[in-house]
Amino acid sequence: MEILLTGGAGFIGSAVAARLVEAGHGVRVLDALLPAVHPSGRPTVLPEGVEFRQGDVRDRETVERALNGVDAVCHQAAMVGLGLDLDDAPDYVGCNDLGTSVLLAAMARGGVRELVLAGSMVVYGEGSYRCATHGDVAPGPRRPTDLDAGRFEPPCPQCGAPLAPGLVGEEAPADPRNVYAVTKLAQEQLAAAWARACGGRVLSLRYHNVYGPGMPRDTPYAGVASLFRSALARGEAPRVFEDGGQRRDFVHVGDVASANLAALAAVAARPAGSARTYNVGSGSVHTVGEMALALAAAYGGPAPVVTGEYRLGDVRHITADSARLRAELGWRPEVSFAEGMTEFAAAPLRG
């Protein structure tokens, strides 16, 4: 297939590009090289044979030209991360939602009907929780008074008892808790509306905590793994927020790229007008503190420092049930937590 890969010069996008080329696909990358992601102004080195075009998905003419002759779109372009404050909201909405709507409108006009969308686990808000008395419950918003006092675990909203966290499945209700999360949910909804309107097919991949070689360094929009790795490169201890007990599913970027390849192979067989979501996680649950310890040990120190700090927009626990992706698309993660952290500790970050 000939594939348009938006955001293909970024951390995840460049890994997807490499995997698609290995599988024999033709790849055209469209990337705006936004300064927050590409401070050098240069794209990541892409595999031989990839066609690179610098351009913004918010520009209609640019997108129309990029879609010429392609069979499917793999949409990775987005502004990522929690952001700094609400002043970031217009940029998130512009990059993620306006950009997606311009792309979808151009696909409808151009007759391109197959889409794989980079989604995110942030659409769930908090993960899955169970109260011993009240069963499955959804905890309310985290309160600064609790967090200031070091009470990081969300209580049962009905009785206040401790909750047991579990794996979240794709059918869990959406509960986005920051601007970035809202824009990622809107991307999925826009894509589903596009599919219904024009007979398209979309598979959305809800990434969990992606890490690996090529992550951007020293940016507030990067993931926690990149922040820890950047600190170690400066000779500083990784600073672990809260008590380090936040549960996450850390999935290697190579496995995420394989999930995109599997989705592109499957999307054409979906019914016209359909949309389906898949969690993309390793299936291995670790805490943020465990990840910091593993990364520091593989790097050779210094040891992490648990600070008790917090960000109000963060969630306590969110871990994936990726059984649907495994069963329906035959995908399997290949990189273990230990192997991935050892590799990541030695891999260069992208400036």
mmCIF file of C-alpha atoms in Angstrom:
data_model
loop_
_atom_site.group_PDB
_atom_site.id
_atom_site.type_symbol
_atom_site.label_atom_id
_atom_site.label_comp_id
_atom_site.label_asym_id
_atom_site.label_seq_id
_atom_site.Cartn_x
_atom_site.Cartn_y
_atom_site.Cartn_z
ATOM 1 C CA MET A 1 0.000 0.000 0.000
ATOM 2 C CA GLU A 2 0.901 3.634 -0.381
ATOM 3 C CA ILE A 3 0.507 5.223 3.044
ATOM 4 C CA LEU A 4 0.441 8.828 4.183
ATOM 5 C CA LEU A 5 2.029 8.960 7.627
ATOM 6 C CA THR A 6 1.325 12.249 9.397
ATOM 7 C CA GLY A 7 3.732 13.157 12.180
ATOM 8 C CA GLY A 8 6.098 10.608 10.712
ATOM 9 C CA ALA A 9 9.253 12.500 11.692
ATOM 10 C CA GLY A 10 8.446 12.288 15.408
ATOM 11 C CA PHE A 11 9.300 9.747 18.077
ATOM 12 C CA ILE A 12 6.514 7.244 17.408
ATOM 13 C CA GLY A 13 5.987 8.253 13.784
ATOM 14 C CA SER A 14 9.567 7.532 12.737
ATOM 15 C CA ALA A 15 9.370 4.072 14.336
ATOM 16 C CA VAL A 16 6.137 3.431 12.442
ATOM 17 C CA ALA A 17 7.775 4.598 9.214
ATOM 18 C CA ALA A 18 10.632 2.152 9.662
ATOM 19 C CA ARG A 19 8.257 -0.750 10.310
ATOM 20 C CA LEU A 20 6.089 0.092 7.297
ATOM 21 C CA VAL A 21 9.096 0.257 4.995
ATOM 22 C CA GLU A 22 10.328 -3.100 6.308
ATOM 23 C CA ALA A 23 6.918 -4.554 5.424
ATOM 24 C CA GLY A 24 7.190 -3.280 1.845
ATOM 25 C CA HIS A 25 4.781 -0.350 1.981
ATOM 26 C CA GLY A 26 5.346 2.953 0.252
ATOM 27 C CA VAL A 27 5.495 5.729 2.850
ATOM 28 C CA ARG A 28 4.970 9.465 2.475
ATOM 29 C CA VAL A 29 5.635 11.447 5.659
ATOM 30 C CA LEU A 30 3.925 14.769 6.352
ATOM 31 C CA ASP A 31 5.279 16.561 9.405
ATOM 32 C CA ALA A 32 5.193 20.220 10.463
ATOM 33 C CA LEU A 33 8.414 19.888 12.538
ATOM 34 C CA LEU A 34 6.873 21.872 15.397
ATOM 35 C CA PRO A 35 9.533 23.456 17.638
ATOM 36 C CA ALA A 36 8.132 21.800 20.793
ATOM 37 C CA VAL A 37 8.920 18.409 19.242
ATOM 38 C CA HIS A 38 11.765 19.279 16.861
ATOM 39 C CA PRO A 39 13.763 22.106 18.482
ATOM 40 C CA SER A 40 16.546 21.624 15.946
ATOM 41 C CA GLY A 41 14.095 22.200 13.093
ATOM 42 C CA ARG A 42 15.314 19.034 11.418
ATOM 43 C CA PRO A 43 13.433 15.772 10.921
ATOM 44 C CA THR A 44 14.502 12.487 12.432
ATOM 45 C CA VAL A 45 16.547 10.383 10.038
ATOM 46 C CA LEU A 46 13.974 8.383 8.113
ATOM 47 C CA PRO A 47 14.478 5.080 6.286
ATOM 48 C CA GLU A 48 15.644 5.109 2.710
ATOM 49 C CA GLY A 49 12.752 5.355 0.311
ATOM 50 C CA VAL A 50 10.480 7.399 2.571
ATOM 51 C CA GLU A 51 9.194 10.569 0.927
ATOM 52 C CA PHE A 52 9.342 13.483 3.374
ATOM 53 C CA ARG A 53 7.221 16.596 3.068
ATOM 54 C CA GLN A 54 7.292 19.391 5.611
ATOM 55 C CA GLY A 55 3.787 20.708 6.103
ATOM 56 C CA ASP A 56 0.983 21.207 8.590
ATOM 57 C CA VAL A 57 -2.168 19.050 8.661
ATOM 58 C CA ARG A 58 -4.129 22.232 9.366
ATOM 59 C CA ASP A 59 -3.385 23.504 5.856
ATOM 60 C CA ARG A 60 -5.962 22.257 3.342
ATOM 61 C CA GLU A 61 -3.864 22.542 0.201
ATOM 62 C CA THR A 62 -0.865 20.866 1.815
ATOM 63 C CA VAL A 63 -2.978 17.934 2.970
ATOM 64 C CA GLU A 64 -4.732 17.540 -0.376
ATOM 65 C CA ARG A 65 -1.392 17.327 -2.171
ATOM 66 C CA ALA A 66 -0.048 14.857 0.379
ATOM 67 C CA LEU A 67 -3.073 12.566 -0.076
ATOM 68 C CA ASN A 68 -2.627 12.293 -3.825
ATOM 69 C CA GLY A 69 -2.078 8.645 -4.756
ATOM 70 C CA VAL A 70 -2.261 7.143 -1.251
ATOM 71 C CA ASP A 71 -4.374 4.145 -0.195
ATOM 72 C CA ALA A 72 -4.538 4.732 3.559
ATOM 73 C CA VAL A 73 -3.590 7.245 6.234
ATOM 74 C CA CYS A 74 -1.754 6.576 9.481
ATOM 75 C CA HIS A 75 -2.418 9.706 11.537
ATOM 76 C CA GLN A 76 0.232 10.236 14.219
ATOM 77 C CA ALA A 77 0.487 14.036 14.065
ATOM 78 C CA ALA A 78 -0.540 15.650 17.354
ATOM 79 C CA MET A 79 0.622 17.921 20.111
ATOM 80 C CA VAL A 80 1.277 15.540 22.998
ATOM 81 C CA GLY A 81 1.740 15.632 26.758
ATOM 82 C CA LEU A 82 -0.197 17.169 29.602
ATOM 83 C CA GLY A 83 0.934 20.699 28.788
ATOM 84 C CA LEU A 84 1.873 23.464 31.192
ATOM 85 C CA ASP A 85 -1.423 25.272 31.834
ATOM 86 C CA LEU A 86 -4.636 26.310 30.124
ATOM 87 C CA ASP A 87 -2.731 28.756 27.943
ATOM 88 C CA ASP A 88 -1.757 25.642 25.962
ATOM 89 C CA ALA A 89 -5.394 24.824 25.193
ATOM 90 C CA PRO A 90 -5.655 26.695 21.845
ATOM 91 C CA ASP A 91 -2.508 24.977 20.560
ATOM 92 C CA TYR A 92 -3.753 21.523 21.592
ATOM 93 C CA VAL A 93 -7.164 22.057 20.027
ATOM 94 C CA GLY A 94 -5.633 23.556 16.894
ATOM 95 C CA CYS A 95 -3.003 20.882 16.316
ATOM 96 C CA ASN A 96 -5.062 17.879 17.348
ATOM 97 C CA ASP A 97 -8.682 18.598 16.515
ATOM 98 C CA LEU A 98 -8.573 21.229 13.787
ATOM 99 C CA GLY A 99 -5.718 19.349 12.152
ATOM 100 C CA THR A 100 -7.632 16.074 12.276
ATOM 101 C CA SER A 101 -10.787 17.659 10.860
ATOM 102 C CA VAL A 102 -8.867 19.205 7.932
ATOM 103 C CA LEU A 103 -7.279 15.826 7.215
ATOM 104 C CA LEU A 104 -10.601 13.961 7.394
ATOM 105 C CA ALA A 105 -12.360 16.454 5.135
ATOM 106 C CA ALA A 106 -9.581 16.111 2.570
ATOM 107 C CA MET A 107 -9.761 12.314 2.775
ATOM 108 C CA ALA A 108 -13.520 12.456 2.155
ATOM 109 C CA ARG A 109 -13.014 14.664 -0.896
ATOM 110 C CA GLY A 110 -10.114 12.605 -2.208
ATOM 111 C CA GLY A 111 -11.712 9.183 -1.816
ATOM 112 C CA VAL A 112 -9.252 7.838 0.786
ATOM 113 C CA ARG A 113 -11.334 5.636 3.070
ATOM 114 C CA GLU A 114 -8.898 3.823 5.390
ATOM 115 C CA LEU A 115 -7.506 5.423 8.538
ATOM 116 C CA VAL A 116 -5.408 4.272 11.475
ATOM 117 C CA LEU A 117 -5.495 6.891 14.221
ATOM 118 C CA ALA A 118 -3.022 7.366 17.054
ATOM 119 C CA GLY A 119 -5.206 7.542 20.151
ATOM 120 C CA SER A 120 -4.271 7.599 23.821
ATOM 121 C CA MET A 121 -5.157 5.997 27.128
ATOM 122 C CA VAL A 122 -5.683 9.513 28.515
ATOM 123 C CA VAL A 123 -9.268 9.396 27.229
ATOM 124 C CA TYR A 124 -10.146 7.101 30.153
ATOM 125 C CA GLY A 125 -9.018 9.494 32.876
ATOM 126 C CA GLU A 126 -8.509 7.249 35.874
ATOM 127 C CA GLY A 127 -8.274 3.547 35.191
ATOM 128 C CA SER A 128 -10.438 0.706 36.460
ATOM 129 C CA TYR A 129 -11.143 0.500 40.201
ATOM 130 C CA ARG A 130 -13.105 -1.859 42.428
ATOM 131 C CA CYS A 131 -14.468 -1.302 45.912
ATOM 132 C CA ALA A 132 -14.864 -4.362 48.146
ATOM 133 C CA THR A 133 -18.356 -3.168 49.073
ATOM 134 C CA HIS A 134 -19.661 -1.324 46.025
ATOM 135 C CA GLY A 135 -17.982 -3.176 43.167
ATOM 136 C CA ASP A 136 -16.726 -1.317 40.110
ATOM 137 C CA VAL A 137 -16.640 2.427 40.763
ATOM 138 C CA ALA A 138 -15.320 5.567 39.094
ATOM 139 C CA PRO A 139 -13.388 7.811 41.495
ATOM 140 C CA GLY A 140 -14.082 11.524 41.410
ATOM 141 C CA PRO A 141 -11.613 14.296 40.600
ATOM 142 C CA ARG A 142 -8.479 14.359 42.703
ATOM 143 C CA ARG A 143 -8.573 17.076 45.348
ATOM 144 C CA PRO A 144 -5.579 19.330 46.046
ATOM 145 C CA THR A 145 -6.191 19.039 49.802
ATOM 146 C CA ASP A 146 -5.741 15.258 49.606
ATOM 147 C CA LEU A 147 -2.695 15.495 47.374
ATOM 148 C CA ASP A 148 -1.081 18.165 49.576
ATOM 149 C CA ALA A 149 -1.511 15.790 52.514
ATOM 150 C CA GLY A 150 0.089 12.902 50.645
ATOM 151 C CA ARG A 151 -3.194 11.026 50.163
ATOM 152 C CA PHE A 152 -2.610 9.966 46.578
ATOM 153 C CA GLU A 153 -4.858 6.916 46.300
ATOM 154 C CA PRO A 154 -8.424 7.739 45.185
ATOM 155 C CA PRO A 155 -11.068 6.534 47.668
ATOM 156 C CA CYS A 156 -14.393 4.925 46.872
ATOM 157 C CA PRO A 157 -16.751 7.792 45.975
ATOM 158 C CA GLN A 158 -19.555 6.107 47.932
ATOM 159 C CA CYS A 159 -17.945 4.932 51.165
ATOM 160 C CA GLY A 160 -14.414 6.351 51.152
ATOM 161 C CA ALA A 161 -12.803 2.907 51.413
ATOM 162 C CA PRO A 162 -9.554 2.039 49.619
ATOM 163 C CA LEU A 163 -9.910 0.845 46.036
ATOM 164 C CA ALA A 164 -8.181 -1.950 44.114
ATOM 165 C CA PRO A 165 -6.933 -0.807 40.681
ATOM 166 C CA GLY A 166 -7.343 -3.103 37.675
ATOM 167 C CA LEU A 167 -7.015 -3.162 33.900
ATOM 168 C CA VAL A 168 -9.150 -0.850 31.791
ATOM 169 C CA GLY A 169 -10.850 -2.170 28.662
ATOM 170 C CA GLU A 170 -11.955 -0.328 25.548
ATOM 171 C CA GLU A 171 -15.609 -0.303 26.633
ATOM 172 C CA ALA A 172 -14.842 1.762 29.745
ATOM 173 C CA PRO A 173 -16.541 5.165 29.647
ATOM 174 C CA ALA A 174 -14.391 8.093 28.592
ATOM 175 C CA ASP A 175 -13.481 10.568 31.318
ATOM 176 C CA PRO A 176 -10.801 12.946 29.961
ATOM 177 C CA ARG A 177 -9.273 14.997 32.778
ATOM 178 C CA ASN A 178 -7.091 17.543 31.002
ATOM 179 C CA VAL A 179 -7.109 19.506 27.748
ATOM 180 C CA TYR A 180 -4.848 17.062 25.931
ATOM 181 C CA ALA A 181 -7.130 14.173 26.877
ATOM 182 C CA VAL A 182 -10.198 16.047 25.634
ATOM 183 C CA THR A 183 -8.543 16.654 22.266
ATOM 184 C CA LYS A 184 -7.573 12.992 21.900
ATOM 185 C CA LEU A 185 -11.142 11.897 22.567
ATOM 186 C CA ALA A 186 -12.394 14.479 20.073
ATOM 187 C CA GLN A 187 -10.026 13.062 17.448
ATOM 188 C CA GLU A 188 -11.627 9.632 17.851
ATOM 189 C CA GLN A 189 -15.127 11.079 17.653
ATOM 190 C CA LEU A 190 -14.302 13.142 14.582
ATOM 191 C CA ALA A 191 -12.866 10.062 12.887
ATOM 192 C CA ALA A 192 -15.957 7.996 13.745
ATOM 193 C CA ALA A 193 -18.206 10.732 12.332
ATOM 194 C CA TRP A 194 -16.090 10.831 9.161
ATOM 195 C CA ALA A 195 -16.387 7.054 8.755
ATOM 196 C CA ARG A 196 -20.168 7.136 9.095
ATOM 197 C CA ALA A 197 -20.534 10.077 6.715
ATOM 198 C CA CYS A 198 -18.406 8.782 3.844
ATOM 199 C CA GLY A 199 -18.246 5.027 4.317
ATOM 200 C CA GLY A 200 -14.734 5.117 5.727
ATOM 201 C CA ARG A 201 -13.057 2.701 8.092
ATOM 202 C CA VAL A 202 -11.047 3.744 11.142
ATOM 203 C CA LEU A 203 -9.068 1.840 13.749
ATOM 204 C CA SER A 204 -7.955 3.910 16.744
ATOM 205 C CA LEU A 205 -4.966 2.709 18.757
ATOM 206 C CA ARG A 206 -5.035 3.948 22.344
ATOM 207 C CA TYR A 207 -1.368 4.017 23.271
ATOM 208 C CA HIS A 208 -0.378 3.576 26.881
ATOM 209 C CA ASN A 209 2.962 4.912 28.155
ATOM 210 C CA VAL A 210 5.241 4.668 25.126
ATOM 211 C CA TYR A 211 9.001 4.806 25.612
ATOM 212 C CA GLY A 212 12.134 3.875 23.718
ATOM 213 C CA PRO A 213 15.000 5.159 21.564
ATOM 214 C CA GLY A 214 14.439 8.503 19.889
ATOM 215 C CA MET A 215 12.329 10.120 22.591
ATOM 216 C CA PRO A 216 12.697 13.916 22.683
ATOM 217 C CA ARG A 217 14.863 15.283 25.470
ATOM 218 C CA ASP A 218 14.263 18.035 28.023
ATOM 219 C CA THR A 219 10.777 19.180 27.118
ATOM 220 C CA PRO A 220 7.749 19.591 29.413
ATOM 221 C CA TYR A 221 5.645 17.934 26.714
ATOM 222 C CA ALA A 222 7.649 14.686 26.823
ATOM 223 C CA GLY A 223 6.618 11.546 28.674
ATOM 224 C CA VAL A 224 7.877 10.665 32.125
ATOM 225 C CA ALA A 225 10.379 8.131 30.772
ATOM 226 C CA SER A 226 12.019 10.848 28.682
ATOM 227 C CA LEU A 227 12.145 13.241 31.643
ATOM 228 C CA PHE A 228 13.860 10.592 33.779
ATOM 229 C CA ARG A 229 16.303 9.672 31.017
ATOM 230 C CA SER A 230 17.120 13.347 30.387
ATOM 231 C CA ALA A 231 17.841 13.849 34.097
ATOM 232 C CA LEU A 232 20.202 10.876 34.147
ATOM 233 C CA ALA A 233 22.025 12.230 31.087
ATOM 234 C CA ARG A 234 22.602 15.481 33.007
ATOM 235 C CA GLY A 235 23.959 13.530 35.974
ATOM 236 C CA GLU A 236 20.848 14.290 38.035
ATOM 237 C CA ALA A 237 18.545 11.998 39.954
ATOM 238 C CA PRO A 238 15.157 11.350 38.328
ATOM 239 C CA ARG A 239 12.467 13.191 40.310
ATOM 240 C CA VAL A 240 9.513 10.912 40.966
ATOM 241 C CA PHE A 241 6.240 12.681 41.731
ATOM 242 C CA GLU A 242 3.725 11.626 44.397
ATOM 243 C CA ASP A 243 5.026 8.507 46.153
ATOM 244 C CA GLY A 244 6.065 6.698 42.995
ATOM 245 C CA GLY A 245 3.222 4.221 43.317
ATOM 246 C CA GLN A 246 1.363 5.317 40.176
ATOM 247 C CA ARG A 247 0.617 2.196 38.107
ATOM 248 C CA ARG A 248 1.276 2.380 34.381
ATOM 249 C CA ASP A 249 1.764 0.112 31.375
ATOM 250 C CA PHE A 250 5.061 1.032 29.705
ATOM 251 C CA VAL A 251 5.051 -0.172 26.094
ATOM 252 C CA HIS A 252 8.084 -0.078 23.813
ATOM 253 C CA VAL A 253 7.902 2.125 20.717
ATOM 254 C CA GLY A 254 8.823 -0.826 18.509
ATOM 255 C CA ASP A 255 5.768 -2.701 19.726
ATOM 256 C CA VAL A 256 3.606 0.360 19.085
ATOM 257 C CA ALA A 257 4.951 0.479 15.531
ATOM 258 C CA SER A 258 4.022 -3.189 15.095
ATOM 259 C CA ALA A 259 0.495 -2.429 16.295
ATOM 260 C CA ASN A 260 0.180 0.231 13.584
ATOM 261 C CA LEU A 261 1.357 -2.233 10.966
ATOM 262 C CA ALA A 262 -1.218 -4.779 12.139
ATOM 263 C CA ALA A 263 -3.973 -2.153 12.097
ATOM 264 C CA LEU A 264 -3.136 -1.023 8.562
ATOM 265 C CA ALA A 265 -3.253 -4.635 7.409
ATOM 266 C CA ALA A 266 -6.695 -5.104 8.977
ATOM 267 C CA VAL A 267 -8.500 -1.818 8.402
ATOM 268 C CA ALA A 268 -9.573 -2.521 4.805
ATOM 269 C CA ALA A 269 -11.516 -5.596 5.955
ATOM 270 C CA ARG A 270 -13.647 -3.622 8.381
ATOM 271 C CA PRO A 271 -17.244 -2.757 7.446
ATOM 272 C CA ALA A 272 -17.714 0.553 5.654
ATOM 273 C CA GLY A 273 -18.729 3.300 8.070
ATOM 274 C CA SER A 274 -17.186 1.573 11.090
ATOM 275 C CA ALA A 275 -14.832 2.666 13.866
ATOM 276 C CA ARG A 276 -13.116 0.429 16.417
ATOM 277 C CA THR A 277 -10.669 1.133 19.237
ATOM 278 C CA TYR A 278 -7.807 -0.919 20.617
ATOM 279 C CA ASN A 279 -5.660 -0.510 23.718
ATOM 280 C CA VAL A 280 -1.943 -0.812 22.980
ATOM 281 C CA GLY A 281 -0.091 -1.865 26.112
ATOM 282 C CA SER A 282 2.589 -4.346 27.064
ATOM 283 C CA GLY A 283 0.345 -6.249 29.461
ATOM 284 C CA SER A 284 2.957 -5.735 32.179
ATOM 285 C CA VAL A 285 2.038 -3.370 35.024
ATOM 286 C CA HIS A 286 4.783 -1.354 36.745
ATOM 287 C CA THR A 287 4.796 1.713 38.927
ATOM 288 C CA VAL A 288 6.450 4.971 37.952
ATOM 289 C CA GLY A 289 8.849 4.417 40.844
ATOM 290 C CA GLU A 290 9.798 0.983 39.547
ATOM 291 C CA MET A 291 10.423 2.411 36.107
ATOM 292 C CA ALA A 292 12.670 5.147 37.522
ATOM 293 C CA LEU A 293 14.636 2.593 39.540
ATOM 294 C CA ALA A 294 15.070 0.250 36.562
ATOM 295 C CA LEU A 295 16.178 3.068 34.282
ATOM 296 C CA ALA A 296 18.616 4.523 36.826
ATOM 297 C CA ALA A 297 20.103 1.100 37.545
ATOM 298 C CA ALA A 298 20.582 0.361 33.850
ATOM 299 C CA TYR A 299 22.117 3.794 33.298
ATOM 300 C CA GLY A 300 24.391 3.575 36.326
ATOM 301 C CA GLY A 301 22.708 6.092 38.633
ATOM 302 C CA PRO A 302 22.049 8.384 40.313
ATOM 303 C CA ALA A 303 19.148 6.821 42.173
ATOM 304 C CA PRO A 304 15.677 8.375 41.861
ATOM 305 C CA VAL A 305 14.326 10.828 44.430
ATOM 306 C CA VAL A 306 10.667 10.620 45.442
ATOM 307 C CA THR A 307 9.483 14.207 45.872
ATOM 308 C CA GLY A 308 5.803 14.084 46.839
ATOM 309 C CA GLU A 309 5.093 16.724 44.178
ATOM 310 C CA TYR A 310 2.052 16.297 41.933
ATOM 311 C CA ARG A 311 0.316 17.652 38.869
ATOM 312 C CA LEU A 312 -3.409 18.041 39.309
ATOM 313 C CA GLY A 313 -4.157 16.848 35.777
ATOM 314 C CA ASP A 314 -2.378 13.528 36.296
ATOM 315 C CA VAL A 315 -4.264 10.352 37.157
ATOM 316 C CA ARG A 316 -3.227 7.855 39.797
ATOM 317 C CA HIS A 317 -3.506 4.498 38.014
ATOM 318 C CA ILE A 318 -4.163 3.641 34.370
ATOM 319 C CA THR A 319 -3.173 0.265 32.933
ATOM 320 C CA ALA A 320 -4.315 -1.489 29.783
ATOM 321 C CA ASP A 321 -6.268 -4.575 28.913
ATOM 322 C CA SER A 322 -4.935 -5.204 25.400
ATOM 323 C CA ALA A 323 -6.717 -8.522 24.892
ATOM 324 C CA ARG A 324 -8.848 -7.165 22.027
ATOM 325 C CA LEU A 325 -5.798 -6.153 19.984
ATOM 326 C CA ARG A 326 -4.183 -9.524 20.561
ATOM 327 C CA ALA A 327 -7.309 -11.514 19.708
ATOM 328 C CA GLU A 328 -8.555 -9.552 16.692
ATOM 329 C CA LEU A 329 -5.344 -8.381 15.026
ATOM 330 C CA GLY A 330 -2.920 -11.059 16.202
ATOM 331 C CA TRP A 331 -0.559 -8.476 17.725
ATOM 332 C CA ARG A 332 1.890 -9.440 20.457
ATOM 333 C CA PRO A 333 4.396 -7.188 22.263
ATOM 334 C CA GLU A 334 7.942 -8.434 21.889
ATOM 335 C CA VAL A 335 10.024 -6.181 24.180
ATOM 336 C CA SER A 336 9.966 -6.964 27.898
ATOM 337 C CA PHE A 337 10.126 -4.229 30.537
ATOM 338 C CA ALA A 338 13.645 -5.216 31.607
ATOM 339 C CA GLU A 339 14.962 -5.436 28.041
ATOM 340 C CA GLY A 340 13.326 -2.181 27.045
ATOM 341 C CA MET A 341 14.649 -0.194 29.996
ATOM 342 C CA THR A 342 18.158 -1.531 29.500
ATOM 343 C CA GLU A 343 18.061 -0.503 25.844
ATOM 344 C CA PHE A 344 16.505 2.878 26.597
ATOM 345 C CA ALA A 345 19.131 3.689 29.232
ATOM 346 C CA ALA A 346 21.872 3.423 26.586
ATOM 347 C CA ALA A 347 19.976 4.944 23.658
ATOM 348 C CA PRO A 348 20.524 8.578 22.662
ATOM 349 C CA LEU A 349 17.655 11.022 23.040
ATOM 350 C CA ARG A 350 16.593 13.299 20.227
ATOM 351 C CA GLY A 351 17.392 17.005 20.567
#
